[in-house]
Structure formats: structure tokens, C-alpha cells
Coordinates of C-alpha atoms in Angstrom, one line a residue:
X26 CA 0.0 0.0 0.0
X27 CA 2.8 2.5 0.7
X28 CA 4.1 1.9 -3.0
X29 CA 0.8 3.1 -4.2
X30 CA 0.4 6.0 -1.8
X31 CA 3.7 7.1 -3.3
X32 CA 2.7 6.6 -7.1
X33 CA 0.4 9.6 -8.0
X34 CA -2.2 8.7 -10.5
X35 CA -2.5 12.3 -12.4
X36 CA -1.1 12.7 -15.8
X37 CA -0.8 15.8 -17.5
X38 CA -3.0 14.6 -20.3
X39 CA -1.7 16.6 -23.0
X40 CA 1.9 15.2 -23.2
X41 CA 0.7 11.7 -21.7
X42 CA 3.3 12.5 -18.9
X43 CA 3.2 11.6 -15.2
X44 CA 3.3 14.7 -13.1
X45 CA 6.6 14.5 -10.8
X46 CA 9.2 11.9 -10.8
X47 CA 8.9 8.8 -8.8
X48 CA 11.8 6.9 -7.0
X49 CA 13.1 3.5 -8.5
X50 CA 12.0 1.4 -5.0
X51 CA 8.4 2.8 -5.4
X52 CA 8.0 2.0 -9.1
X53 CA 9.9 -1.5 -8.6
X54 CA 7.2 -2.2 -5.8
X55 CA 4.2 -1.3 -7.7
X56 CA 5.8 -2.6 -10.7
X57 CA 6.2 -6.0 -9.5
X58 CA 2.1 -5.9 -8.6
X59 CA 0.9 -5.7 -12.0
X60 CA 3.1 -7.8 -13.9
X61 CA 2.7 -10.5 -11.1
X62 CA -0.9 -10.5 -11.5
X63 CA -0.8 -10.4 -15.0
X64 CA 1.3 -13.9 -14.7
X65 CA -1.5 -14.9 -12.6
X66 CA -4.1 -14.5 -14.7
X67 CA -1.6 -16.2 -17.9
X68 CA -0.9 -18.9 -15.5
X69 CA -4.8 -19.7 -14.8
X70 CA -5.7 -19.2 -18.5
X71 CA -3.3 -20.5 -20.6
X72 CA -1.3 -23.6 -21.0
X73 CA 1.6 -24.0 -19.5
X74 CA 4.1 -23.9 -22.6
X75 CA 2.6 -20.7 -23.6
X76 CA 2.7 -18.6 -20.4
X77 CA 5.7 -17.0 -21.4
X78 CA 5.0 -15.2 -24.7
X79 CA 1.5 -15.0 -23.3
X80 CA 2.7 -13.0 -20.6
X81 CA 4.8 -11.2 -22.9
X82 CA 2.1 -10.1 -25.3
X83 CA -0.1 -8.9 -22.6
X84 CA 2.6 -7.1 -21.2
X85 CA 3.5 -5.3 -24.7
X86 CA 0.1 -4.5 -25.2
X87 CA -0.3 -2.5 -22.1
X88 CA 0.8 0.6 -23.1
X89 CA -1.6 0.6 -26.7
X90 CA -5.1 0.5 -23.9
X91 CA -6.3 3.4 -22.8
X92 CA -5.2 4.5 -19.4
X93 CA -8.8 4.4 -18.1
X94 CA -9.2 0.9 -19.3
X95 CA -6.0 -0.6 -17.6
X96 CA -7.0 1.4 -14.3
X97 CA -10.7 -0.6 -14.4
X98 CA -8.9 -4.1 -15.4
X99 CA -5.8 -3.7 -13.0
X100 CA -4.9 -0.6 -11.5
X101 CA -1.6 -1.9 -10.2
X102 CA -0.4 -1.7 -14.3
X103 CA -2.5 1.5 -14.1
X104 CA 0.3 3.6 -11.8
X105 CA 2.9 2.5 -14.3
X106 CA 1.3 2.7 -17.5
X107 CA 3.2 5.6 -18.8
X108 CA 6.2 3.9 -17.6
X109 CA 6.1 0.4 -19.4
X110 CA 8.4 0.3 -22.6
X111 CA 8.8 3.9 -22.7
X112 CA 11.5 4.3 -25.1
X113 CA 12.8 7.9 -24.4
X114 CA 12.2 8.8 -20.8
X115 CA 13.1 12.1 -19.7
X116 CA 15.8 12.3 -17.1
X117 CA 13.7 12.9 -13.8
X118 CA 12.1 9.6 -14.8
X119 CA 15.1 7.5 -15.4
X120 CA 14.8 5.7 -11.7
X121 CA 11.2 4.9 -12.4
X122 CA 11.5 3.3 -15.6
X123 CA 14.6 1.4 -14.5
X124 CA 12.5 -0.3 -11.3
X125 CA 9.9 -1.2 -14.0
X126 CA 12.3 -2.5 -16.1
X127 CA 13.8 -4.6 -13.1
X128 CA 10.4 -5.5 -12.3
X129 CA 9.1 -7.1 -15.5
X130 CA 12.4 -9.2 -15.8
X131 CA 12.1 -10.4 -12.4
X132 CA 8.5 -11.3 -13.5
X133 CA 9.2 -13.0 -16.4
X134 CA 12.3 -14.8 -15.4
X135 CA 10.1 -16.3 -12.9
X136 CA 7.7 -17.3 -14.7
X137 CA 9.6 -18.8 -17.0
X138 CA 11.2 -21.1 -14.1
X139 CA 7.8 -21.8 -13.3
X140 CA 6.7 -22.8 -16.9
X141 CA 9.5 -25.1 -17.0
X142 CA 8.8 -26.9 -13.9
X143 CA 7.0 -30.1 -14.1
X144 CA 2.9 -30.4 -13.2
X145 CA 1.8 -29.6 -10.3

């Protein structure tokens, strides 16, 4: 709860831009919530050999939906939005984009140990 206390929601709509920079420990933190959901939700609906680029896909296609619509399906992903493969972040941002980097290869490297794990 503290990471999401420290993640303002407000945007300043016209550049798409998060208002303020946010520390890397906070964006790793809130990060790490909505990618591991999303591997929940690939985990409980797809086949286990496909969890991986599922994931993956999902993940990519985050930042094509409309903020609005990730904040009703899963506002963790929501707080981060502008954040996920942003390719040119401005320098205030850096830290931010960096924990959610961190964050979605944490998520992925684990569920790709989990994919390769036998049944449960």
C-alpha cells in the first residue's frame, strides 16, 4: 500500500506525462504488482508452454489500452502505465523506468522457471 500512496495517478493529459518523478524502490514495488498478477491471470488461462509469450504479449500490449481501461482491469499496471516500454524517458524519470524495467524481468524470469517446472 505504501508503494501506491507514493505513485500519483495524475497525468498531465496533454503530453501523456506523469506529473513529478517517482523513486526507482516505489515504481519497482508497484511494478512487480501488475506484472505479477498479469502472470497470474496467464498462469490460470493459458497452457503451461505458452505462459511466457502470453505473458509477454499482454505485457507489450499494455501501453496501446487506454489509461482508463487498464485502471478498471488492473490498476496496479495502471500507476505504471506511462512507464512500461517507454523508449525515451526524460531524465527525472530514469529511476522509475529502470524499477519497472527490473520488475518485468524479475517477473518474467520467474515465470519462465515456473513454466519449466513439471505439473503440479
Amino acid at each position: 500500500m505504501r508503494a501506491v500512496r507514493g505513485l500519483e495517478l495524475e497525468k498531465n493529459y496533454e503530453h501523456n506525462q506523469p506529473v513529478g518523478a517517482y523513486g526507482k524502490e516505489v515504481c519497482t514495488d508497484v511494478a512487480t504488482q501488475c506484472f505479477t498478477s498479469m502472470m497470474l491471470d496467464t498462469m490460470a488461462s493459458t497452457p503451461r508452454y505458452q505462459w511466457v509469450e502470453s505473458w509477454q504479449r499482454d505485457v507489450a500490449f499494455l501501453p496501446q489500452k487506454a489509461i482508463g481501461e487498464v485502471f478498471v482491469s488492473n490498476p496496479w499496471c495502471a500507476a505504471i502505465h506511462s512507464y512500461i516500454s517507454s523508449s525515451t524517458p526524460g531524465i527525472l524519470e530514469l529511476p522509475c523506468n529502470q524499477g519497472v524495467s527490473d520488475a518485468e524481468t524479475a517477473v518474467r524470469d520467474a515465470l519462465t522457471y515456473a513454466s519449466r517446472r513439471g505439473s503440479p
